[in-house]
Coordinates of C-alpha atoms in Angstrom, one line a residue:
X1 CA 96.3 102.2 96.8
X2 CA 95.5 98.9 99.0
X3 CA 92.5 99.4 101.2
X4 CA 91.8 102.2 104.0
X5 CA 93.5 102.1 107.2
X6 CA 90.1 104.1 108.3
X7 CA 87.7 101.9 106.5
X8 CA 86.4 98.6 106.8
X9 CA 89.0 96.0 105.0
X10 CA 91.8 97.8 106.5
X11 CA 93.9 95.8 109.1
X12 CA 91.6 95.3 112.5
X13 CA 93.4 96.0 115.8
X14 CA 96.2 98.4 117.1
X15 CA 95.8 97.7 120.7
X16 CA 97.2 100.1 123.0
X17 CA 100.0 98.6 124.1
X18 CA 101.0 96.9 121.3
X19 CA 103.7 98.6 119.2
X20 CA 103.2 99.1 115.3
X21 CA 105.9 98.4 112.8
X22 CA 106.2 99.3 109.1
X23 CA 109.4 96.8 109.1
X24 CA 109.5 93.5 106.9
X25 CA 109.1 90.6 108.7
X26 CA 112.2 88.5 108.8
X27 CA 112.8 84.5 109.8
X28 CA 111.5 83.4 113.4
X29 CA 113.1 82.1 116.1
X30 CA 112.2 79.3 118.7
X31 CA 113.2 79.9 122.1
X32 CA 113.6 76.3 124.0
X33 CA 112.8 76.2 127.7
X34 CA 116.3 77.3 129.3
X35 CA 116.7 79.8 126.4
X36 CA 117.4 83.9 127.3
X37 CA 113.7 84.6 126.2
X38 CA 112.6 82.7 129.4
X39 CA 114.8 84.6 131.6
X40 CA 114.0 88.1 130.0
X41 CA 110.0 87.2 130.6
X42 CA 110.8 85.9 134.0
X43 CA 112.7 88.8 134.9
X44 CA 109.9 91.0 133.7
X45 CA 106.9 88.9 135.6
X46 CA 109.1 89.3 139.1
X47 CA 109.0 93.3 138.8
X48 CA 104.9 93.2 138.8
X49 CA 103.2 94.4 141.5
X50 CA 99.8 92.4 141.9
X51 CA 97.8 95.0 144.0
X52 CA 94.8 92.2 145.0
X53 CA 94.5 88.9 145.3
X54 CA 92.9 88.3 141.6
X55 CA 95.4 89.8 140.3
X56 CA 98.0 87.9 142.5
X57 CA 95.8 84.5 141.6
X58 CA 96.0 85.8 137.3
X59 CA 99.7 86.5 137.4
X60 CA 100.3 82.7 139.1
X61 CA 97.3 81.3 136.4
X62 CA 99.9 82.7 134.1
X63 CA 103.0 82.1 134.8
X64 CA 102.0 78.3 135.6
X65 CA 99.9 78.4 131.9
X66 CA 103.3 79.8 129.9
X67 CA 105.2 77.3 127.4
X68 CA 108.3 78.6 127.6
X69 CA 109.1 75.7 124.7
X70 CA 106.8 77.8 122.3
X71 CA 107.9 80.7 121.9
X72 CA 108.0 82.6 118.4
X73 CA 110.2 86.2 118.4
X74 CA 109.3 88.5 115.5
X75 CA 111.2 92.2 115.0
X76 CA 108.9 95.2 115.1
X77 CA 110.6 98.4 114.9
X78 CA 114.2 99.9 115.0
X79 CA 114.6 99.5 118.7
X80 CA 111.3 96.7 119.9
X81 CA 110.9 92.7 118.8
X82 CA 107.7 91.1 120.4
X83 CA 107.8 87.2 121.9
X84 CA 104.4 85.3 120.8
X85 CA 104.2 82.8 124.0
X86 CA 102.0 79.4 124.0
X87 CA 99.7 79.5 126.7
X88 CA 97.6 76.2 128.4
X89 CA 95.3 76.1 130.9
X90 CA 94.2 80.3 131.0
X91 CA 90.8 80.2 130.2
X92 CA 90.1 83.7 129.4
X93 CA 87.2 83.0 127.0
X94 CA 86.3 80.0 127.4
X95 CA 87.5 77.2 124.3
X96 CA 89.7 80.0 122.7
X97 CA 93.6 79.7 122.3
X98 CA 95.5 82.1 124.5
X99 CA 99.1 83.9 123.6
X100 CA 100.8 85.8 125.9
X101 CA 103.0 88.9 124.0
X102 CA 106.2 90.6 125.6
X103 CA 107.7 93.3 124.5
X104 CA 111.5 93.5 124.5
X105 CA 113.5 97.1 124.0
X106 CA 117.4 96.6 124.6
X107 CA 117.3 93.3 125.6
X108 CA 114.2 94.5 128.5
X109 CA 110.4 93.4 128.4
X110 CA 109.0 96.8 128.9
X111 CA 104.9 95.8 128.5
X112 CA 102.9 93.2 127.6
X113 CA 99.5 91.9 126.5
X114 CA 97.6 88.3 126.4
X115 CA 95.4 87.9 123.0
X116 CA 92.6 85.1 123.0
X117 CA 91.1 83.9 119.7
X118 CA 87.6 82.4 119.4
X119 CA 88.6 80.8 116.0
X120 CA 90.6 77.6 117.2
X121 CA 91.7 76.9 113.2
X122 CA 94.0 79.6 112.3
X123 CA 97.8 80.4 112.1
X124 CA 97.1 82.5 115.3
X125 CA 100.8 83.9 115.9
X126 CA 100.5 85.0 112.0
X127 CA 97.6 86.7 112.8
X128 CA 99.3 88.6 115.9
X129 CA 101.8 89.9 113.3
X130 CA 99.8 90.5 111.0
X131 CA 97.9 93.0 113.7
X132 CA 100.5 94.4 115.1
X133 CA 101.7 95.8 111.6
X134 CA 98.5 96.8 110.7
X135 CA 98.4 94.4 107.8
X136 CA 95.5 92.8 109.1
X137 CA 92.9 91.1 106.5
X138 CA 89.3 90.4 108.1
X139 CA 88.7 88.3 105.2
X140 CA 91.6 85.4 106.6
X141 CA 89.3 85.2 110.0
X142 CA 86.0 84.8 111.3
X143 CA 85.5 85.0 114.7
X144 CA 86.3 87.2 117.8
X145 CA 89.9 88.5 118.9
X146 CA 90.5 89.8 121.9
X147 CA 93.0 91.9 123.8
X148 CA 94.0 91.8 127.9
X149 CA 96.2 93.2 130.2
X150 CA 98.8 90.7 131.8
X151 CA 96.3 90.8 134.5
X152 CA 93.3 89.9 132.7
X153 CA 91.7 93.5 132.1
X154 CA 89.7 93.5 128.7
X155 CA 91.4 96.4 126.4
X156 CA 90.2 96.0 123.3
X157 CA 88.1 93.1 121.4
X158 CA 87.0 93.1 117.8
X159 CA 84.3 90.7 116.2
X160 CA 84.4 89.9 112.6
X161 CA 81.9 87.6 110.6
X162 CA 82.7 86.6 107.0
X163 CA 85.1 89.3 106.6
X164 CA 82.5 91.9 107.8
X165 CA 83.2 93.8 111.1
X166 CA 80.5 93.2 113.5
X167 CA 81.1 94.6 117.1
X168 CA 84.1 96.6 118.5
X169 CA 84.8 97.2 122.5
X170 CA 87.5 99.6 124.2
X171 CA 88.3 100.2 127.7
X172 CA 87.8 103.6 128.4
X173 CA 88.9 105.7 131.5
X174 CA 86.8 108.0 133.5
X175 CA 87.4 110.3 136.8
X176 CA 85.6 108.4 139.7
X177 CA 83.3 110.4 141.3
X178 CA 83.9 107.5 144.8
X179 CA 85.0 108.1 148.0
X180 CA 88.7 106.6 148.1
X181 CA 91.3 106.6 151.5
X182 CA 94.3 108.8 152.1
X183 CA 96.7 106.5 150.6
X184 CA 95.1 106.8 147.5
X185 CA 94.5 110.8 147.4
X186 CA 96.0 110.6 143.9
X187 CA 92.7 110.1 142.7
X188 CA 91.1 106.6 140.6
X189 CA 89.4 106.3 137.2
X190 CA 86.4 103.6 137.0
X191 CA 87.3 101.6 133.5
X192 CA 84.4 101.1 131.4
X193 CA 84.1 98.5 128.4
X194 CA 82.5 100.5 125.6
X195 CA 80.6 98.5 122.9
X196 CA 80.2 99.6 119.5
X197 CA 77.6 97.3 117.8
X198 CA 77.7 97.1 113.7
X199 CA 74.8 96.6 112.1
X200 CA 74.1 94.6 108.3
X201 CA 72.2 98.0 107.1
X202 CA 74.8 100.2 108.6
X203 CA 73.7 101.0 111.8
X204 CA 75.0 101.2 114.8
X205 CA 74.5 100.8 119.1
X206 CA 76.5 101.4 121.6
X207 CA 76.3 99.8 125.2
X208 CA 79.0 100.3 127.8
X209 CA 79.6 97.6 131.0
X210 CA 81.7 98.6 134.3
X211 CA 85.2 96.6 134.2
X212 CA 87.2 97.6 137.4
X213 CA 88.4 101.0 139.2
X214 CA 92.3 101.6 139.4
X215 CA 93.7 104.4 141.8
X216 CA 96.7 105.8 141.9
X217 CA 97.8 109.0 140.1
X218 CA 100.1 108.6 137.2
X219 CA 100.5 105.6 137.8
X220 CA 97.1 104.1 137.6
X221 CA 96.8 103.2 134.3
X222 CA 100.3 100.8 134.4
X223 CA 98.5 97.8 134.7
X224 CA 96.2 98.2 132.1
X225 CA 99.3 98.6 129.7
X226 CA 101.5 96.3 131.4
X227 CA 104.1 98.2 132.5
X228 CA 106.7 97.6 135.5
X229 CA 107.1 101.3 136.5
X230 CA 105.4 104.6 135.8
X231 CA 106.5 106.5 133.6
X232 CA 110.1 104.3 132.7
X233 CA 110.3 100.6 132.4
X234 CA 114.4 101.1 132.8
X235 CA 116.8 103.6 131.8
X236 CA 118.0 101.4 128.7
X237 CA 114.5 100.9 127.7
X238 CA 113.3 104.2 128.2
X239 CA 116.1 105.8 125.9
X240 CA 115.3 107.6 122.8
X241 CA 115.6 106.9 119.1
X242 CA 119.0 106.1 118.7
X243 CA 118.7 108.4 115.1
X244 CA 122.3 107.1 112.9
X245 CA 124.8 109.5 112.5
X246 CA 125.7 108.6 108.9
X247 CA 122.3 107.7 106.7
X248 CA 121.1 108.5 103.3
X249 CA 118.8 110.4 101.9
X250 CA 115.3 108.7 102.3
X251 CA 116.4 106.5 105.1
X252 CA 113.9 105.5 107.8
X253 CA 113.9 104.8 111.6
X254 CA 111.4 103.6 113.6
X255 CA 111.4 104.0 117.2
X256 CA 108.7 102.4 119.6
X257 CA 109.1 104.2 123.1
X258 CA 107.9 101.8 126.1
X259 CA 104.4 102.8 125.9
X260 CA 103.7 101.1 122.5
X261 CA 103.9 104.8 120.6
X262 CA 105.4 104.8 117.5
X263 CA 107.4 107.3 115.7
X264 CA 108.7 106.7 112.0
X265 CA 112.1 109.5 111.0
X266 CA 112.7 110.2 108.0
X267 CA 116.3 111.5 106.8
X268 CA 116.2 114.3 104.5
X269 CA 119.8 114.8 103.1
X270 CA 119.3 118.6 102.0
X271 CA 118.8 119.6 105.2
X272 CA 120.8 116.8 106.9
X273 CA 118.4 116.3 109.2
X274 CA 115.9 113.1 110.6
X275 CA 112.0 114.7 110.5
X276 CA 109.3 112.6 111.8
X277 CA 107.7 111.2 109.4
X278 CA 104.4 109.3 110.6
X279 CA 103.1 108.6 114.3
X280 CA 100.6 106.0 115.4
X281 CA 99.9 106.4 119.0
X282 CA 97.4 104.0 120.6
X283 CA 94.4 105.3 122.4
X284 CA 95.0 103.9 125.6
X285 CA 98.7 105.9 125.7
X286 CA 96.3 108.4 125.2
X287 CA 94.4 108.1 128.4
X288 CA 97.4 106.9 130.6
X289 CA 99.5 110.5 129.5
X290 CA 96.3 113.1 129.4
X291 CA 98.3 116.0 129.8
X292 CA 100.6 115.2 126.9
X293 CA 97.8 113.9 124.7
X294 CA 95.3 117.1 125.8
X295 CA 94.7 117.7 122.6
X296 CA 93.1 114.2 122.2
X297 CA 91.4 113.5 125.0
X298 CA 87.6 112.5 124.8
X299 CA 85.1 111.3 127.7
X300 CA 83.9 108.2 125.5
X301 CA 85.7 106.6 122.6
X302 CA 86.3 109.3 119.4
X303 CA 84.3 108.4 116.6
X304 CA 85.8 106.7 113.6
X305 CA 87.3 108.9 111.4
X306 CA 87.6 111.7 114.1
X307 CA 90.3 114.2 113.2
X308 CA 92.4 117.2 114.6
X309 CA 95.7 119.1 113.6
X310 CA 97.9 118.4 116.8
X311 CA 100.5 120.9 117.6
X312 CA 103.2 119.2 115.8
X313 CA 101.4 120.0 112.4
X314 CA 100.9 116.3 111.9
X315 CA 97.2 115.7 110.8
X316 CA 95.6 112.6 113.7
X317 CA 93.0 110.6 112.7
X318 CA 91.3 108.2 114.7
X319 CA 90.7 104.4 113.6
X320 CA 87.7 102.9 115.3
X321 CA 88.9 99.7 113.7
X322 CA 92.2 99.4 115.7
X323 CA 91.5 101.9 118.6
X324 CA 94.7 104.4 117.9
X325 CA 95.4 107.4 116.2
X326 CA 97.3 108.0 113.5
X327 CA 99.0 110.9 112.2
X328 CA 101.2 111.9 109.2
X329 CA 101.2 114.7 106.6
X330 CA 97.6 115.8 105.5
X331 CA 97.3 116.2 101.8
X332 CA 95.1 115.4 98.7
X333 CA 95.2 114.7 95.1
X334 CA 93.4 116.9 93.1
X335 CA 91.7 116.8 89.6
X336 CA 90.9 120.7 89.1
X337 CA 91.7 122.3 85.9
X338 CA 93.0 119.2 84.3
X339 CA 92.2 118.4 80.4
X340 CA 89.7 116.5 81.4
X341 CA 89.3 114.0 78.3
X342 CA 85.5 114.2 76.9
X343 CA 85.4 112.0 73.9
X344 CA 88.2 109.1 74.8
X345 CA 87.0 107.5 71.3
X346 CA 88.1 110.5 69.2
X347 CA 90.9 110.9 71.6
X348 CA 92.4 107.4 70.5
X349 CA 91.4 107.3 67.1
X350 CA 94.4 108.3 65.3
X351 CA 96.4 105.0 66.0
X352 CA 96.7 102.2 63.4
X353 CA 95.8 99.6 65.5
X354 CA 97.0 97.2 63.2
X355 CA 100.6 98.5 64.0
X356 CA 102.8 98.0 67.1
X357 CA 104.0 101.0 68.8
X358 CA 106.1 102.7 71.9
X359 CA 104.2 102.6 75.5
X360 CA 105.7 104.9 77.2
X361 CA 105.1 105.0 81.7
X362 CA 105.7 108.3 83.2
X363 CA 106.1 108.8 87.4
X364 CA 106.5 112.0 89.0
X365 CA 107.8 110.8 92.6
X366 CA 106.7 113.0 95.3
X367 CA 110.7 113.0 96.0
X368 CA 113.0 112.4 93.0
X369 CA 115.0 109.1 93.6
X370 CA 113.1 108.0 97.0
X371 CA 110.5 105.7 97.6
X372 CA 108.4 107.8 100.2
X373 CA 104.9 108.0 99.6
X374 CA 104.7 111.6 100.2
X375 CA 106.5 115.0 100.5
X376 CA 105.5 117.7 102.3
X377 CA 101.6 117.7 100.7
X378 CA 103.1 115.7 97.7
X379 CA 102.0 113.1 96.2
X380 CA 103.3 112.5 93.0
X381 CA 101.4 110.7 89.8
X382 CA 102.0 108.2 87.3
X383 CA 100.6 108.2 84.0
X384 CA 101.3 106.9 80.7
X385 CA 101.8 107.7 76.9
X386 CA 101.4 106.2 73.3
X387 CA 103.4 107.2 70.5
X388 CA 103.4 105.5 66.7
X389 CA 105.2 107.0 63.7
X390 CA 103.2 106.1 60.3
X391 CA 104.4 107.9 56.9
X392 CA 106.3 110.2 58.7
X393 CA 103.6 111.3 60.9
X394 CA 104.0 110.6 64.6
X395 CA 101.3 110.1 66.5
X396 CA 101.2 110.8 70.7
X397 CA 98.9 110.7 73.4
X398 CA 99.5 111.1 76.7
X399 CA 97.3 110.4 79.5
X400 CA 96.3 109.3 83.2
X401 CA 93.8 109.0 86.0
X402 CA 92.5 111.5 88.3
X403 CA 90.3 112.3 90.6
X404 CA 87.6 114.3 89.3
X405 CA 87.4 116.7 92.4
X406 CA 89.8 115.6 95.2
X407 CA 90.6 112.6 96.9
X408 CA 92.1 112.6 100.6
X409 CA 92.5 110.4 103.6
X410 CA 89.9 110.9 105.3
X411 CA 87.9 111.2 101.8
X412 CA 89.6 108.4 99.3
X413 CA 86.7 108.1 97.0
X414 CA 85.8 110.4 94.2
X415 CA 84.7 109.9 90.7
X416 CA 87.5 109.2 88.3
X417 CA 88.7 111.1 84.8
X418 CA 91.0 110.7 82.4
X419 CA 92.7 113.5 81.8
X420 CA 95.4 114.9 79.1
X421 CA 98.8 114.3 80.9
X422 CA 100.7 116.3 78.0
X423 CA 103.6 118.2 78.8
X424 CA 102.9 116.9 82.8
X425 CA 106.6 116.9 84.5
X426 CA 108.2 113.5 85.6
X427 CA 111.1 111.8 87.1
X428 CA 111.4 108.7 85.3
X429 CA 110.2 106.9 82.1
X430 CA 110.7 103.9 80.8
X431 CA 109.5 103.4 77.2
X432 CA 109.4 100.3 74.9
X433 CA 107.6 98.3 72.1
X434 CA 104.2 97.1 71.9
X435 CA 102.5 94.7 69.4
X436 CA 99.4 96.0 67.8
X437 CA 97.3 93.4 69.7
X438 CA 98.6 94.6 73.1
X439 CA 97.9 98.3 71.5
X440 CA 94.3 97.3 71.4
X441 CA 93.9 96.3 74.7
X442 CA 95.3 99.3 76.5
X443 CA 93.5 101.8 74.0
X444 CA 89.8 99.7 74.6
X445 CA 91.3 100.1 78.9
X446 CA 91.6 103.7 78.7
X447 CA 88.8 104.3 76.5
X448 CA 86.3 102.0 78.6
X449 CA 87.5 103.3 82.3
X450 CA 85.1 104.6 84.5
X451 CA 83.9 104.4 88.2
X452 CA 85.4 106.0 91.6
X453 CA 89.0 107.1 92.1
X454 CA 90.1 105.5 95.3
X455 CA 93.2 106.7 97.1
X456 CA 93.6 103.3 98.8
X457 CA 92.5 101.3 95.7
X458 CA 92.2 102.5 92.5
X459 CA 94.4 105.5 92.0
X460 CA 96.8 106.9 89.0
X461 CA 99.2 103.9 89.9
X462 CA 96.7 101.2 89.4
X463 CA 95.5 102.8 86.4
X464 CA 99.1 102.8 84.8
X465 CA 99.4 98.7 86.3
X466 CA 96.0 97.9 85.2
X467 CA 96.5 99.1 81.8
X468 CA 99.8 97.7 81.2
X469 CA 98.2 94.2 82.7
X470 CA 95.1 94.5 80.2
X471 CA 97.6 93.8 77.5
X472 CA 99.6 91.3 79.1
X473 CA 102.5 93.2 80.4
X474 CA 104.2 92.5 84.0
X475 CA 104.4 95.7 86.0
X476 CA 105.5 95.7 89.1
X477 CA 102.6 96.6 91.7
X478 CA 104.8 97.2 95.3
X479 CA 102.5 98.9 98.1
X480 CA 103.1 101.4 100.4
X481 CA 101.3 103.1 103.7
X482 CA 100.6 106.8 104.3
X483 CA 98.5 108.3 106.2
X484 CA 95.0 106.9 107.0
X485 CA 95.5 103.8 104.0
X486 CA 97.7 102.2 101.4
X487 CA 98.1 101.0 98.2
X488 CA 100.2 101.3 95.3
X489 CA 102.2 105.3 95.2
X490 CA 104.0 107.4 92.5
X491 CA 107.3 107.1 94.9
X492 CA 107.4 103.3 95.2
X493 CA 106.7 102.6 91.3
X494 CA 108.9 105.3 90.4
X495 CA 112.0 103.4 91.9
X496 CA 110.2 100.1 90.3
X497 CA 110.8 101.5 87.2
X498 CA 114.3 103.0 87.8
X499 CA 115.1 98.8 87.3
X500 CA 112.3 97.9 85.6
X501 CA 113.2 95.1 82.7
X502 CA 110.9 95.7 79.8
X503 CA 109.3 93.1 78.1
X504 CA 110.3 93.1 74.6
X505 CA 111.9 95.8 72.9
X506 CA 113.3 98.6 75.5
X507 CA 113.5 102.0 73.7
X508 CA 114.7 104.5 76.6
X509 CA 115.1 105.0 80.1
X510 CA 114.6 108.1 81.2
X511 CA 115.8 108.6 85.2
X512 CA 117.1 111.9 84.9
X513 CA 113.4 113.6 84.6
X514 CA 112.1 116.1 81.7
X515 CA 108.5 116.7 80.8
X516 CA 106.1 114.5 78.6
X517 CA 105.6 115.4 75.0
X518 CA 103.0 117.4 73.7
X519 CA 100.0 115.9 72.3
X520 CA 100.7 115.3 67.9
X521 CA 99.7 113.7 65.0
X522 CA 96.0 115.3 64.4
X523 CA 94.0 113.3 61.7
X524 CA 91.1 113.2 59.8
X525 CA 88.1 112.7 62.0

């Protein structure tokens, strides 16, 4: 399972009023200079209210440094696309390039943010994408990336060198304790930019710098985001998921609400009903909504890794990383009480390796039929088996990859096993021939595994893809996202294998589900 969304390697930034996507990315498209993109942004610059005259002198810097003629639209979520503007002369941080980002809901831009890159020599509206769906890879950039408001307020920055992540800032919120006039009696919050230094040996510092102080109630903290109006940004953009009437089961919406939170649904066809399925809810939506958000408010920046059940029994965790949390179902995949398998050598021994045999793969979907990458607490497992049939003696051994103890989202890693999968429940199969020298190669796999079970990386899926690739067979190896990571899941390669072409000789296809044969064929030892 891929790499950690809480870990280092996982995608960088989630920027609080960015909105986060799970959808494919489809084709571009280039807005020239008269195009509707130019009005929808222009329309959306007029409703700002610049409050002082540096922010009346950042919004003109802008809208004179916009190239309307460069303008790249991507599609989020269900409901959000994002336009990726060329900027010129906005000199932010000094030599770096400059993109503006508007986001549009029902054909409104209801926030925006400005991103500078240090690294000049980069696909830089690639890497915005790339961000915004959390698919970041610090390896593809060295270098510093930064976050504003459309006024020029620092939100977030992240620093990464050689694919290592070096420094991290946030603008955090605080009461302030100064004297303020009548008009604003709503009370202001000084911003602070807290820095979280990242240290070769592990360590870490901290340093924090006054940014700016913001007064006004609610609606204090619209600028930050850049929002047009507290609280709204228009009724047609403010409406709520738009959930379809008719859907099947499995089917997913994803609904970003003006703020930049956003909310994954998932249709469940028993009960006929659209659950929520994952929330990622930036930290700064936090801060702007503490009364919703009690539950996660903090007087600095939570540490990484930080964690709470909120009260809709999702599980939150907090990403240092991007700056938001995420929540989902909590659950783990446990190795307790399995047939842990001692002697793998004695295990294997019974095969005539100079003989071909069937190669059976085995996946218990969390959800029969649907490519979700959990249920409930379940996570499903995919394993394998070997079967040969030599003077009417058939030999079988079934068997897959655990975790030893338990591995969970918070804690991925854990010392690996391979246990006895026999008689282990499943979904679908798909079983076929193997030649005696591909038999080799997944028997000396199996029998030569060792190290950490990851979650993320090196779970019962990559064990069942890594064995079949040992021996030269094409598997396919599709990734999904849960809940604090990614990687490869039981409910994606399940439906893999529903359509899976077999090399060579296919056998069977099992999709209505049974249970995996017994271990046989005992011989002399």
């Amino acid at each position: 399972m891929r790499r950690p969304l809480l870990r280092t390697g996982f995608t960088l930034l989630i920027v609080s009023a960015l909105a986060l996507s799970c959808r494919e990315e489809q084709s571009t498209e280039v807005a020239k200079a008269q195009s509707p993109f130019r009005q929808n942004i222009e329309a959306y610059l007029d409703q700002l209210n610049p409050e002082t005259e540096n922010e009346l002198r950042r919004l003109s810097e802008l809208r004179h440094g916009l190239d309307f003629s460069d303008i790249d639209r991507q599609p989020l979520s269900d409901n959000e696309d994002v336009l990726i503007a060329g900027t010129h002369s906005l000199d932010l941080e000094k030599g770096s390039v400059v993109k503006a980002l508007f986001f549009v809901q029902h054909g409104q831009v209801v926030r925006s943010n400005i991103v500078a890159f240090t690294n000049t020599q980069a696909d830089h509206n690639k890497l915005v994408i790339s961000i915004i769906r959390r698919r970041f890879d610090p390896n593809s950039y060295s270098g510093r990336i930064s976050f504003y408001s459309i006024f020029g307020d620092i939100i977030f920055f992240n620093e990464i060198d050689q694919g290592q992540f070096t420094a991290n800032g946030v603008a955090q919120s605080r009461r302030s304790s100064k004297a303020h006039s009548a008009s604003r009696s709503q009370g202001c919050i000084d911003w602070y930019l807290v820095t979280t230094y990242h240290y070769a040996g592990g360590g870490t510092s901290t340093s924090e710098q006054y940014l700016t102080t913001t007064c006004g109630g609610e609606c204090q903290t619209v600028r930050m985001q850049g929002r047009t109006q507290c609280g709204g940004g228009g009724s047609a953009a403010s409406a709520g998921p738009a959930l379809p009437g008719f859907a099947a089961d499995g089917d997913r919406y994803i609904f970003t609400d003006p703020d930049g939170k956003t909310t994954t649904y998932l249709y469940d066809h028993a009960t006929r009903a659209w659950t929520i399925y994952s929330v990622v809810l930036p930290e700064m939506v936090v801060q702007s909504h503490p009364a919703t958000y009690s539950y996660l408010a903090s007087d600095g920046p939570p540490a990484d890794n930080s964690w709470l059940k909120g009260p809709d029994n999702l599980l939150y965790i907090y990403d240092a990383w991007s700056g938001a949390w995420e929540a989902g179902q909590d659950f783990y995949v446990g190795g307790d009480g399995r047939d842990v398998i001692g002697n793998k050598g004695d295990f294997f021994r019974c095969f005539r390796t100079a003989r071909p045999a069937n190669l059976t793969i085995y996946v218990d979907q969390p959800k029969a039929g649907s490519n979700i990458p959990v249920s409930g607490t379940d996570v499903g497992h995919a394993w394998v088996g070997l079967s040969q049939t030599y003077n009417g003696v058939t030999v079988t051994r079934v068997f897959g990859f655990y975790p030893e103890g338990k591995s969970t989202p918070l804690f991925p890693e854990d010392p690996g096993v391979v246990v006895n999968d026999s008689r282990h429940e499943y979904d679908v199969s798909v079983t076929f021939e193997v030649s005696a020298s591909q038999l080799i190669q997944i028997i000396n796999f199996a029998t030569n595994k060792t190290g950490e079970y990851d979650l993320n990386t090196n779970n019962c899926v990559n064990f069942v893809v890594d064995a079949c690739r040992s021996a030269g067979i094409k598997v396919p190896a599709n990734e999904s996202d849960w809940l604090g990571g990614g990687g490869l899941s039981p409910g994606q390669f399940g439906e893999d294998m529903r359509k899976y072409n077999a090399p060579g000789k296919l056998t069977k296809r099992d999709t209505d589900g049974g249970t995996a044969p017994a271990q046989s064929g005992d011989c002399q030892l």
